[in-house]
PDB file of C-alpha atoms in Angstrom:
ATOM      1  CA  UNK A   1       4.392 -13.074  14.029  1.00 89.00           C
ATOM      2  CA  UNK A   2       3.064 -14.700  10.878  1.00 96.00           C
ATOM      3  CA  UNK A   3       4.326 -14.370   7.307  1.00 96.00           C
ATOM      4  CA  UNK A   4       3.501 -15.574   3.809  1.00 97.00           C
ATOM      5  CA  UNK A   5       4.085 -14.567   0.194  1.00 97.00           C
ATOM      6  CA  UNK A   6       1.885 -13.705  -2.766  1.00 97.00           C
ATOM      7  CA  UNK A   7       3.006 -13.583  -6.390  1.00 96.00           C
ATOM      8  CA  UNK A   8       1.339 -10.641  -8.136  1.00 97.00           C
ATOM      9  CA  UNK A   9       1.609  -9.258 -11.683  1.00 97.00           C
ATOM     10  CA  UNK A  10       4.265  -6.849 -10.363  1.00 96.00           C
ATOM     11  CA  UNK A  11       6.303  -9.247  -8.269  1.00 95.00           C
ATOM     12  CA  UNK A  12       6.321 -10.947  -4.902  1.00 97.00           C
ATOM     13  CA  UNK A  13       4.655  -9.454  -1.858  1.00 97.00           C
ATOM     14  CA  UNK A  14       5.712 -10.468   1.629  1.00 97.00           C
ATOM     15  CA  UNK A  15       2.702 -10.205   3.933  1.00 98.00           C
ATOM     16  CA  UNK A  16       3.107 -10.248   7.691  1.00 97.00           C
ATOM     17  CA  UNK A  17       0.534 -10.225  10.458  1.00 97.00           C
ATOM     18  CA  UNK A  18      -0.059 -10.805  14.118  1.00 97.00           C
ATOM     19  CA  UNK A  19      -3.211 -11.884  15.938  1.00 96.00           C
ATOM     20  CA  UNK A  20      -4.734  -8.397  15.518  1.00 97.00           C
ATOM     21  CA  UNK A  21      -4.210  -7.764  11.782  1.00 98.00           C
ATOM     22  CA  UNK A  22      -1.821  -7.128   8.921  1.00 98.00           C
ATOM     23  CA  UNK A  23       1.467  -5.600  10.043  1.00 98.00           C
ATOM     24  CA  UNK A  24       3.289  -5.380   6.715  1.00 97.00           C
ATOM     25  CA  UNK A  25       2.998  -5.745   2.943  1.00 98.00           C
ATOM     26  CA  UNK A  26       6.329  -5.309   1.178  1.00 96.00           C
ATOM     27  CA  UNK A  27       7.630  -5.899  -2.335  1.00 96.00           C
ATOM     28  CA  UNK A  28      10.449  -8.459  -2.188  1.00 95.00           C
ATOM     29  CA  UNK A  29      12.649 -10.147  -4.764  1.00 92.00           C
ATOM     30  CA  UNK A  30      12.715 -13.569  -3.090  1.00 89.00           C
ATOM     31  CA  UNK A  31      11.015 -15.470  -0.338  1.00 89.00           C
ATOM     32  CA  UNK A  32      13.416 -15.403   2.598  1.00 89.00           C
ATOM     33  CA  UNK A  33      11.212 -16.484   5.500  1.00 89.00           C
ATOM     34  CA  UNK A  34       9.394 -19.705   6.254  1.00 87.00           C
ATOM     35  CA  UNK A  35       5.709 -19.369   5.397  1.00 87.00           C
ATOM     36  CA  UNK A  36       3.493 -19.305   8.461  1.00 90.00           C
ATOM     37  CA  UNK A  37       0.172 -17.735   7.470  1.00 85.00           C
ATOM     38  CA  UNK A  38      -2.746 -16.863   9.698  1.00 95.00           C
ATOM     39  CA  UNK A  39      -6.348 -15.833   9.021  1.00 97.00           C
ATOM     40  CA  UNK A  40      -5.433 -12.182   8.342  1.00 98.00           C
ATOM     41  CA  UNK A  41      -2.757 -13.103   5.837  1.00 98.00           C
ATOM     42  CA  UNK A  42      -5.154 -15.450   4.051  1.00 98.00           C
ATOM     43  CA  UNK A  43      -7.773 -12.692   3.934  1.00 98.00           C
ATOM     44  CA  UNK A  44      -5.203 -10.174   2.667  1.00 98.00           C
ATOM     45  CA  UNK A  45      -4.054 -12.575  -0.049  1.00 98.00           C
ATOM     46  CA  UNK A  46      -7.649 -13.143  -1.194  1.00 98.00           C
ATOM     47  CA  UNK A  47      -8.357  -9.402  -1.207  1.00 98.00           C
ATOM     48  CA  UNK A  48      -5.120  -8.548  -3.016  1.00 98.00           C
ATOM     49  CA  UNK A  49      -5.769 -11.180  -5.691  1.00 98.00           C
ATOM     50  CA  UNK A  50      -9.267  -9.755  -6.207  1.00 98.00           C
ATOM     51  CA  UNK A  51      -7.756  -6.250  -6.393  1.00 98.00           C
ATOM     52  CA  UNK A  52      -5.342  -7.317  -9.138  1.00 97.00           C
ATOM     53  CA  UNK A  53      -8.272  -8.910 -11.000  1.00 96.00           C
ATOM     54  CA  UNK A  54     -10.176  -5.579 -10.750  1.00 96.00           C
ATOM     55  CA  UNK A  55     -12.827  -7.244  -8.580  1.00 96.00           C
ATOM     56  CA  UNK A  56     -12.050  -5.276  -5.401  1.00 96.00           C
ATOM     57  CA  UNK A  57     -11.674  -1.536  -4.890  1.00 96.00           C
ATOM     58  CA  UNK A  58     -11.133  -1.404  -1.126  1.00 95.00           C
ATOM     59  CA  UNK A  59      -9.715  -3.661   1.541  1.00 98.00           C
ATOM     60  CA  UNK A  60     -11.470  -4.961   4.636  1.00 98.00           C
ATOM     61  CA  UNK A  61      -8.641  -6.897   6.268  1.00 98.00           C
ATOM     62  CA  UNK A  62      -7.757  -5.385   9.663  1.00 98.00           C
ATOM     63  CA  UNK A  63      -4.464  -3.517   9.909  1.00 98.00           C
ATOM     64  CA  UNK A  64      -2.136  -3.395  12.904  1.00 97.00           C
ATOM     65  CA  UNK A  65       0.624  -0.874  12.382  1.00 94.00           C
ATOM     66  CA  UNK A  66       3.343  -1.577  14.911  1.00 87.00           C
ATOM     67  CA  UNK A  67       5.738   1.284  14.213  1.00 92.00           C
ATOM     68  CA  UNK A  68       5.741   4.859  13.003  1.00 94.00           C
ATOM     69  CA  UNK A  69       5.822   8.332  14.444  1.00 96.00           C
ATOM     70  CA  UNK A  70       2.611  10.224  15.062  1.00 95.00           C
ATOM     71  CA  UNK A  71       3.366  12.273  11.927  1.00 97.00           C
ATOM     72  CA  UNK A  72       3.842   9.122   9.817  1.00 97.00           C
ATOM     73  CA  UNK A  73       0.632   7.611  11.157  1.00 96.00           C
ATOM     74  CA  UNK A  74      -1.249  10.813  10.332  1.00 96.00           C
ATOM     75  CA  UNK A  75       0.091  10.602   6.766  1.00 97.00           C
ATOM     76  CA  UNK A  76      -0.823   6.926   6.442  1.00 97.00           C
ATOM     77  CA  UNK A  77      -4.335   7.630   7.758  1.00 96.00           C
ATOM     78  CA  UNK A  78      -4.664  10.353   5.105  1.00 97.00           C
ATOM     79  CA  UNK A  79      -3.647   7.845   2.424  1.00 97.00           C
ATOM     80  CA  UNK A  80      -6.590   5.651   3.392  1.00 97.00           C
ATOM     81  CA  UNK A  81      -8.955   8.477   2.393  1.00 97.00           C
ATOM     82  CA  UNK A  82      -7.805   8.576  -1.253  1.00 97.00           C
ATOM     83  CA  UNK A  83     -10.514   6.858  -3.301  1.00 96.00           C
ATOM     84  CA  UNK A  84      -9.736   3.977  -5.639  1.00 96.00           C
ATOM     85  CA  UNK A  85      -8.766   5.267  -9.079  1.00 95.00           C
ATOM     86  CA  UNK A  86      -7.982   8.781  -7.814  1.00 96.00           C
ATOM     87  CA  UNK A  87      -4.717  10.506  -7.034  1.00 96.00           C
ATOM     88  CA  UNK A  88      -3.647  13.246  -4.676  1.00 96.00           C
ATOM     89  CA  UNK A  89      -0.500  15.359  -4.705  1.00 96.00           C
ATOM     90  CA  UNK A  90       2.007  15.361  -1.880  1.00 95.00           C
ATOM     91  CA  UNK A  91       1.015  18.993  -1.299  1.00 96.00           C
ATOM     92  CA  UNK A  92      -2.677  18.057  -1.036  1.00 96.00           C
ATOM     93  CA  UNK A  93      -1.818  15.329   1.453  1.00 96.00           C
ATOM     94  CA  UNK A  94       0.237  17.812   3.489  1.00 96.00           C
ATOM     95  CA  UNK A  95      -2.744  20.192   3.538  1.00 97.00           C
ATOM     96  CA  UNK A  96      -5.103  17.405   4.610  1.00 96.00           C
ATOM     97  CA  UNK A  97      -2.930  16.604   7.618  1.00 96.00           C
ATOM     98  CA  UNK A  98      -2.823  20.296   8.474  1.00 96.00           C
ATOM     99  CA  UNK A  99       0.775  21.048   7.535  1.00 95.00           C
ATOM    100  CA  UNK A 100       1.027  22.462   3.976  1.00 95.00           C
ATOM    101  CA  UNK A 101       4.770  23.093   4.312  1.00 96.00           C
ATOM    102  CA  UNK A 102       5.495  19.423   5.072  1.00 95.00           C
ATOM    103  CA  UNK A 103       5.476  18.207   1.460  1.00 94.00           C
ATOM    104  CA  UNK A 104       8.909  16.545   1.669  1.00 93.00           C
ATOM    105  CA  UNK A 105       8.129  15.055   5.072  1.00 96.00           C
ATOM    106  CA  UNK A 106       4.899  13.605   3.667  1.00 96.00           C
ATOM    107  CA  UNK A 107       6.926  11.994   0.891  1.00 94.00           C
ATOM    108  CA  UNK A 108       9.290  10.535   3.478  1.00 94.00           C
ATOM    109  CA  UNK A 109       6.415   9.207   5.567  1.00 96.00           C
ATOM    110  CA  UNK A 110       4.796   7.634   2.519  1.00 95.00           C
ATOM    111  CA  UNK A 111       8.100   5.996   1.619  1.00 93.00           C
ATOM    112  CA  UNK A 112       8.044   4.278   5.020  1.00 95.00           C
ATOM    113  CA  UNK A 113       4.462   3.058   4.655  1.00 96.00           C
ATOM    114  CA  UNK A 114       4.603  -0.512   6.035  1.00 97.00           C
ATOM    115  CA  UNK A 115       1.516  -1.801   4.204  1.00 97.00           C
ATOM    116  CA  UNK A 116       1.901  -1.291   0.450  1.00 96.00           C
ATOM    117  CA  UNK A 117      -1.160  -1.249  -1.812  1.00 97.00           C
ATOM    118  CA  UNK A 118      -3.641  -1.659   1.063  1.00 98.00           C
ATOM    119  CA  UNK A 119      -2.509   1.725   2.408  1.00 98.00           C
ATOM    120  CA  UNK A 120      -2.387   3.291  -1.065  1.00 97.00           C
ATOM    121  CA  UNK A 121       0.733   5.467  -1.132  1.00 95.00           C
ATOM    122  CA  UNK A 122       0.912   4.688  -4.868  1.00 96.00           C
ATOM    123  CA  UNK A 123      -1.982   7.154  -5.313  1.00 96.00           C
ATOM    124  CA  UNK A 124       0.172  10.134  -4.347  1.00 95.00           C
ATOM    125  CA  UNK A 125       1.834  12.002  -7.209  1.00 93.00           C
ATOM    126  CA  UNK A 126       3.767  15.208  -7.747  1.00 88.00           C
ATOM    127  CA  UNK A 127       1.859  18.498  -7.822  1.00 87.00           C
ATOM    128  CA  UNK A 128       2.548  18.765 -11.573  1.00 84.00           C
ATOM    129  CA  UNK A 129       0.957  15.352 -12.165  1.00 83.00           C
ATOM    130  CA  UNK A 130       4.125  13.346 -12.700  1.00 79.00           C
ATOM    131  CA  UNK A 131       4.787  10.040 -11.004  1.00 84.00           C
ATOM    132  CA  UNK A 132       7.638  10.400  -8.592  1.00 81.00           C
ATOM    133  CA  UNK A 133       8.892   8.260  -5.810  1.00 75.00           C
ATOM    134  CA  UNK A 134       7.493   4.951  -4.707  1.00 76.00           C
ATOM    135  CA  UNK A 135       9.148   2.438  -2.415  1.00 75.00           C
ATOM    136  CA  UNK A 136       8.200  -0.357  -4.802  1.00 81.00           C
ATOM    137  CA  UNK A 137       9.559   1.527  -7.813  1.00 79.00           C
ATOM    138  CA  UNK A 138       7.918   3.955 -10.220  1.00 86.00           C
ATOM    139  CA  UNK A 139       7.070   1.189 -12.723  1.00 90.00           C
ATOM    140  CA  UNK A 140       4.997  -0.588 -10.078  1.00 93.00           C
ATOM    141  CA  UNK A 141       3.337   2.708  -9.138  1.00 93.00           C
ATOM    142  CA  UNK A 142       2.451   3.285 -12.792  1.00 94.00           C
ATOM    143  CA  UNK A 143       1.050  -0.257 -13.072  1.00 96.00           C
ATOM    144  CA  UNK A 144      -1.129   0.177  -9.974  1.00 96.00           C
ATOM    145  CA  UNK A 145      -2.492   3.527 -11.144  1.00 96.00           C
ATOM    146  CA  UNK A 146      -3.273   2.096 -14.588  1.00 95.00           C
ATOM    147  CA  UNK A 147      -4.926  -0.936 -12.988  1.00 97.00           C
ATOM    148  CA  UNK A 148      -7.166   1.338 -10.942  1.00 97.00           C
ATOM    149  CA  UNK A 149      -7.897   3.566 -13.929  1.00 93.00           C
ATOM    150  CA  UNK A 150      -8.988   0.498 -15.890  1.00 82.00           C
ATOM    151  CA  UNK A 151      -6.276   0.916 -18.539  1.00 51.00           C
ATOM    152  CA  UNK A 152      -5.142  -2.277 -20.172  1.00 48.00           C
ATOM    153  CA  UNK A 153      -1.484  -3.153 -20.139  1.00 44.00           C
TER     154      UNK A 153
END
């Protein structure tokens, strides 16, 4: 397993990968592991930097999700269909995966998304349009949505 860190405008990201692709992107407060990057981490860092500079709207780095139930994976796949700069409600995501009554479960699955930003769970909002819940914190969610909307800080 490989690991490295990237300082972004909203804090440190810990990026992990294996030989197949990116396995994790998490917000962290400090660097706790020895850096050992590989080609996928370097590609992810380049793509994430371009994203934060508003020069990239989608990611090409391969992903390799190691864990997750079939329900979680279905939710994470649905997240990948939300276009840059757009949002979707938890209810809409539940409908897309074919289970409109699973709104809370969708929120739980999104909270366990192992690859922040690249799998854009920050694009999911409450049905009434409010920002609610985000593993990285609502302030980071707001920043990412404003970044994608083109709003200046």
